[in-house]
Coordinates of C-alpha atoms in Angstrom, one line a residue:
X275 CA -0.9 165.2 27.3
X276 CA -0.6 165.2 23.3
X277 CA -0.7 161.5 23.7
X278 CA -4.0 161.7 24.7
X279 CA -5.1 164.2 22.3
X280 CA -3.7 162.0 19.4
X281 CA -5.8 159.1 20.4
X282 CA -8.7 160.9 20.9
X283 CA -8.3 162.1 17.4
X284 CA -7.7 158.4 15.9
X285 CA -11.0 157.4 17.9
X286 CA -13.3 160.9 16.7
X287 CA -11.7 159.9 12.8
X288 CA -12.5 156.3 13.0
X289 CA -16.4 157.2 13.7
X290 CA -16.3 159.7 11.2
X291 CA -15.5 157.2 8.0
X292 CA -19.0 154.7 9.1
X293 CA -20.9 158.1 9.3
X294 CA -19.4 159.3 6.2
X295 CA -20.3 156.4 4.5
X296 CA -23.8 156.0 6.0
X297 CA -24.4 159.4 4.7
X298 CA -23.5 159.1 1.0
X299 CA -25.9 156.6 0.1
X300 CA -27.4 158.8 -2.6
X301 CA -25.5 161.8 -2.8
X302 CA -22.6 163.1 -4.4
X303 CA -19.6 162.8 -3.1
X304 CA -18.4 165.9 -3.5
X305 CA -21.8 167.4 -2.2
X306 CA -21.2 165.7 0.5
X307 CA -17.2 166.9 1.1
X308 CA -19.3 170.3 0.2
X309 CA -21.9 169.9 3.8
X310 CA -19.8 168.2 6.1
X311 CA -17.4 170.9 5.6
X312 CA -19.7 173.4 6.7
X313 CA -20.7 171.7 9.9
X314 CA -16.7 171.7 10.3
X315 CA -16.7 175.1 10.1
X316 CA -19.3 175.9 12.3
X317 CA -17.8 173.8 15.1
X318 CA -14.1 174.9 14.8
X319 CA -15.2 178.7 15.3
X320 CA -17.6 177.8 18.2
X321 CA -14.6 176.1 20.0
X322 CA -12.1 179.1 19.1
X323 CA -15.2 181.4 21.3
X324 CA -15.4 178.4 23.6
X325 CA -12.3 178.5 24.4
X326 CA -11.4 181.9 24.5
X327 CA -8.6 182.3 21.7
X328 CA -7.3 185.8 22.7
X329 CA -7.8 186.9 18.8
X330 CA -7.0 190.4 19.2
X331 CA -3.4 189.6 20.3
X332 CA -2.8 186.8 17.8
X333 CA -0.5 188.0 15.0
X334 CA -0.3 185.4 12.2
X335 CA 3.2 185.7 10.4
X336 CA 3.1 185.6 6.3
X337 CA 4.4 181.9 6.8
X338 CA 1.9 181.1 9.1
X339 CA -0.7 182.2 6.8
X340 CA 1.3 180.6 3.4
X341 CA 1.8 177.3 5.2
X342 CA -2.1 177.3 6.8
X343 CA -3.8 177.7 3.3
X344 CA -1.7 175.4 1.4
X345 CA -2.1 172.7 3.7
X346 CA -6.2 173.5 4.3
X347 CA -6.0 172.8 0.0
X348 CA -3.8 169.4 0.8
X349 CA -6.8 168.9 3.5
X350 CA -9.4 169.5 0.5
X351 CA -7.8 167.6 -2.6
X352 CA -7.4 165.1 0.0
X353 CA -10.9 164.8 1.8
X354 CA -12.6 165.2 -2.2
X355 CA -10.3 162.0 -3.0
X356 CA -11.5 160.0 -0.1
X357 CA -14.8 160.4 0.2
X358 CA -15.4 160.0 -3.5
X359 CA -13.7 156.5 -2.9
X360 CA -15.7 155.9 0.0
X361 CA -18.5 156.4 -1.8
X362 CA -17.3 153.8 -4.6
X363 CA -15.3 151.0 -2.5
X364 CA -15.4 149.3 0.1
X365 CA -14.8 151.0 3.6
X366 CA -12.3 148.1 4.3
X367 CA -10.4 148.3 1.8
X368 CA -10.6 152.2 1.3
X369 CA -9.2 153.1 4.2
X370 CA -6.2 151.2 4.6
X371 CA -4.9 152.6 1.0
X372 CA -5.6 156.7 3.0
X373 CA -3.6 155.5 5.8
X374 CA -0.5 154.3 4.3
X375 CA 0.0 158.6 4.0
X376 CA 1.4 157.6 8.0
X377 CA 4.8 156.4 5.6
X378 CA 4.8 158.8 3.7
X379 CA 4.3 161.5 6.5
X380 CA 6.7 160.2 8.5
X381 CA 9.5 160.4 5.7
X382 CA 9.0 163.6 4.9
X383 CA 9.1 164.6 8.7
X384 CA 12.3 162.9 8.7
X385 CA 13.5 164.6 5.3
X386 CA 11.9 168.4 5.7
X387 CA 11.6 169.0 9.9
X388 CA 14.9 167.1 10.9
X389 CA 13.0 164.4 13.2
X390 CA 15.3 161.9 14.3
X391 CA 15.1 158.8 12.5
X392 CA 15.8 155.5 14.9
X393 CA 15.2 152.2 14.2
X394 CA 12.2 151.8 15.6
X395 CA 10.4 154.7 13.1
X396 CA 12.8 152.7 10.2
X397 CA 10.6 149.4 11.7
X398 CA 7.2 151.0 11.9
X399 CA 7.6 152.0 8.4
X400 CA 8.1 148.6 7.8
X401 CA 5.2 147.1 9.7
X402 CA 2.8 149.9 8.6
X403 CA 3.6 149.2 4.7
X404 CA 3.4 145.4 4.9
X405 CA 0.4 145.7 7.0
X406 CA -1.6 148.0 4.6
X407 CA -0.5 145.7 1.4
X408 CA -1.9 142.4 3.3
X409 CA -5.2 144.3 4.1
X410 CA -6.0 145.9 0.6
X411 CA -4.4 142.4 -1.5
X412 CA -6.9 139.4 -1.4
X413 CA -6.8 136.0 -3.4
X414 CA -10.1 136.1 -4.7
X415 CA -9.9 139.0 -6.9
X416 CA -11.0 137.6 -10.6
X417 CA -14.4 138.8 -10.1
X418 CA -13.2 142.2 -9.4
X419 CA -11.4 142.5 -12.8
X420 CA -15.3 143.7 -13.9
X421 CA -15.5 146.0 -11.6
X422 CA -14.3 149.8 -11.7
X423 CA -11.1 150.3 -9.7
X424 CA -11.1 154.3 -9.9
X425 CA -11.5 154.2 -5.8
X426 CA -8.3 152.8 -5.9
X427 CA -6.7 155.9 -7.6
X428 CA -8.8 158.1 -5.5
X429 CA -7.8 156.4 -2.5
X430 CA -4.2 156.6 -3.3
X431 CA -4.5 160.3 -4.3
X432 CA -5.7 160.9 -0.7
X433 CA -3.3 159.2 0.9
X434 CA -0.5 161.4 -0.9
X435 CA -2.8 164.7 0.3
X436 CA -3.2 163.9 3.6
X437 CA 0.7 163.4 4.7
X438 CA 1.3 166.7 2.6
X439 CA -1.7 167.9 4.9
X440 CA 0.6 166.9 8.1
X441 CA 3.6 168.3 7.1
X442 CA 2.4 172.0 5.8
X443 CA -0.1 171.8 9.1
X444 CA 3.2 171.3 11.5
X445 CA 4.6 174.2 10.1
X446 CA 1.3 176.3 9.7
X447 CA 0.9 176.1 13.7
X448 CA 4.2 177.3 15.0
X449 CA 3.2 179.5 17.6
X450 CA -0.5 179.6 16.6
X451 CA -2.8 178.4 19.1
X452 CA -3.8 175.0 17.5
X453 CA -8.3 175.5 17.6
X454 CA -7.5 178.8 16.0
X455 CA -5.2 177.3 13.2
X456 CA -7.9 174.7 12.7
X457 CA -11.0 176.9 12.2
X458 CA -8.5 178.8 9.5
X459 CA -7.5 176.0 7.6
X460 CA -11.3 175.0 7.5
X461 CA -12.3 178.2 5.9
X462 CA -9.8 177.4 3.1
X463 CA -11.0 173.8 2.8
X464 CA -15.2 174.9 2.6
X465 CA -13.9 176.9 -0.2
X466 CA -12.1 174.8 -2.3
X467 CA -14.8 171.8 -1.4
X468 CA -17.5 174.4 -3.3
X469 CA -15.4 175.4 -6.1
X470 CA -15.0 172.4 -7.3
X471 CA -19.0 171.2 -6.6
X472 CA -19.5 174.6 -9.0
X473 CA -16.6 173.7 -11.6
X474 CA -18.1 170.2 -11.8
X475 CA -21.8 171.2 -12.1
X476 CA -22.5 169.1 -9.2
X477 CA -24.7 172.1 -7.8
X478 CA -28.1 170.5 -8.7
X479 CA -27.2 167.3 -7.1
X480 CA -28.0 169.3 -3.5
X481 CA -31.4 168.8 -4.0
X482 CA -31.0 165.4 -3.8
X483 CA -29.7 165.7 -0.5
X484 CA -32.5 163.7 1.9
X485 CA -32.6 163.8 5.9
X486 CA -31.0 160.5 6.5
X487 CA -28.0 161.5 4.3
X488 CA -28.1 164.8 5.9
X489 CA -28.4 163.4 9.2
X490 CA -25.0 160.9 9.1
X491 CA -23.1 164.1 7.2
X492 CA -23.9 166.2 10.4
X493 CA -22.9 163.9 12.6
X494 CA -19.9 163.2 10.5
X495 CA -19.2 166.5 9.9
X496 CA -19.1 167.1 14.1
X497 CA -16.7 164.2 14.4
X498 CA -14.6 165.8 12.0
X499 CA -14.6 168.7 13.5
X500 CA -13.5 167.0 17.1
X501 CA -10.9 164.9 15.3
X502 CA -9.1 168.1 14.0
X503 CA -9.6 169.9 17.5
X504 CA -7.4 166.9 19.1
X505 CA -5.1 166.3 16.9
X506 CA -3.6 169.7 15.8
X507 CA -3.3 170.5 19.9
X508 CA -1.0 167.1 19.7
X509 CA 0.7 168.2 16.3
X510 CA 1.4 171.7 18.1
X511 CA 3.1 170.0 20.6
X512 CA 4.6 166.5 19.8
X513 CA 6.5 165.2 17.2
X514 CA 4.6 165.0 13.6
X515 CA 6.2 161.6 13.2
X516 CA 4.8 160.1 16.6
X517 CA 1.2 162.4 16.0
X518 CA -0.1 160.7 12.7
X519 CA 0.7 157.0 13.4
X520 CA -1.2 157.5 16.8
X521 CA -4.3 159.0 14.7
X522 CA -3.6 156.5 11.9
X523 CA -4.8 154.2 14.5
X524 CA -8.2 155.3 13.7
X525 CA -8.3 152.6 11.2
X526 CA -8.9 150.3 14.0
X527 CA -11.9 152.0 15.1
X528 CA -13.1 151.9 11.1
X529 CA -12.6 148.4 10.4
X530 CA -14.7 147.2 13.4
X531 CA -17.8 149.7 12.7
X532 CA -17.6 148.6 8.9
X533 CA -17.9 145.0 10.2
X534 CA -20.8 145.4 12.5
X535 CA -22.4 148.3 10.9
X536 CA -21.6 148.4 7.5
X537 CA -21.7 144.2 7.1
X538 CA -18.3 144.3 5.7
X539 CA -16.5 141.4 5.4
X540 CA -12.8 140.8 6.9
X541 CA -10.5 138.2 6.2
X542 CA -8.0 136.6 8.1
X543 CA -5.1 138.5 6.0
X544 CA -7.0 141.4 6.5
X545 CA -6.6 141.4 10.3
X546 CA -3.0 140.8 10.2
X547 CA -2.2 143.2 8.4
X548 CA -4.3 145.6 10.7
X549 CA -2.1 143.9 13.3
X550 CA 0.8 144.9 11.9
X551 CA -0.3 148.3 11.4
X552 CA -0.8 148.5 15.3
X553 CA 2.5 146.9 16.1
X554 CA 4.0 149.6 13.5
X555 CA 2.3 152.3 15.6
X556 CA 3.7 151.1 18.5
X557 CA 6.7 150.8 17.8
X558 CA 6.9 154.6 17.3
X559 CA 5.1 154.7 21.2
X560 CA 7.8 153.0 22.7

């Protein structure tokens, strides 16, 4: 049954990219982190009433509570990092960079929760980081040299923030129920996300925000908030080294909107290298 959850994740994170990007076409990006956080919210506590989280008889340990608020802050540095190099790149090129945090997750699953490592997670690692390199390296570069690369920092930065996010989540759910843990962990990100709108004196900028924007950030926001739903109810109860690859997948869902929404153009090393990305996932499948 996690199986399922974890592709339903990949599939509500996919959609959630195009929105995000859709909805940032003249606000700030950390405004924008600021919002769609707030819709988060509100739909991770509607599904803990929904479902009927017995929250009078859940007793959160002090490591449950150390390990959820440390990784809700990986969640924030890391969802402040990619949306501000969403809002600066290319979604094509963006995403692949955030992903590659499936290697790095996977390591320290290895390293830190004693997975096993075979030889198929040793080949996935392989597949996944050759994959990524031939989608974000192109030929035809020169004219680029003019043009700002701070996404690519950004995008890196988020990649390191999101497998620190998996790891820190694993531990931060052990006998939690997962929608519970998730509408916790949000709380922590909405407030980090508005501390540093504050700190940066993007405050103003919210005035800016028009309906269209406002619009895709809503409906980004409530994929969000359906990604996290499905995949923490996998991470509770499958292996955090199987669990991200599977939601990594999401990049398949994002490169095909940003083609036929977005008008983004994909070359023939881009696509296999998002080939190779999928073999890499399924290697960890079989």
């Amino acid at each position: 049954m996690w199986i399922i959850f974890a592709f339903g994740s990949a599939l509500f994170a996919g959609i959630t990219s195009i929105l995000a990007k859709c909805g940032m076409s003249q606000t700030d990006s950390s405004v924008a982190t600021g919002f769609r956080t707030i819709v988060v919210l509100l739909f991770s506590w509607v599904m803990v009433f929904v479902t009927g989280v017995p929250l009078n008889e859940t007793v959160l340990s002090s490591k449950n509570i150390v390990f959820l608020i440390l990784s809700g802050m990986a969640t924030g540095a890391s969802w402040l990092c990619y949306f501000k190099a969403l809002q600066i790149g290319d979604v094509n090129k963006v995403t692949p960079i955030d992903k590659s945090s499936t290697i790095l997750t996977m390591i320290l699953a290895i390293l830190f929760l004693r997975e096993e490592i075979t030889i198929c997670k040793v080949s996935a690692i392989v597949l996944i980081g050759l994959g990524t390199y031939f989608m974000i390296e192109k030929k035809e570069e020169i004219k680029e040299k003019q043009i700002k690369k701070q996404w690519i920092v950004y995008a890196l930065l988020s990649a390191v923030f999101a497998s620190l996010t998996s790891i820190l989540g694993k531990v931060g759910v052990e006998q939690v129920d997962a929608t519970l843990a998730t509408a916790i962990r949000t709380i922590v990100v909405l407030i980090m996300a508005w501390i540093v709108v504050f700190v940066t004196n993007k405050q103003k900028e919210v005035k800016k925000l028009n309906k269209k924007d406002g619009i895709f950030l809503l409906l980004s926001g409530a994929s969000t908030g359906a990604s996290w739903l499905c995949y923490y109810h996998a991470l509770q109860t499958g292996q955090a080294s199987i669990v991200v690859p599977i939601d990594k997948l999401s990049i398949v869902v994002t490169i095909i909107f940003s083609y036929v929404v977005l008008k983004e153009s994909i070359t023939k090393k881009a696509l296999i290298g998002l080939v190779m990305i999928v073999l890499g996932t399924l290697c960890l499948l079989i």
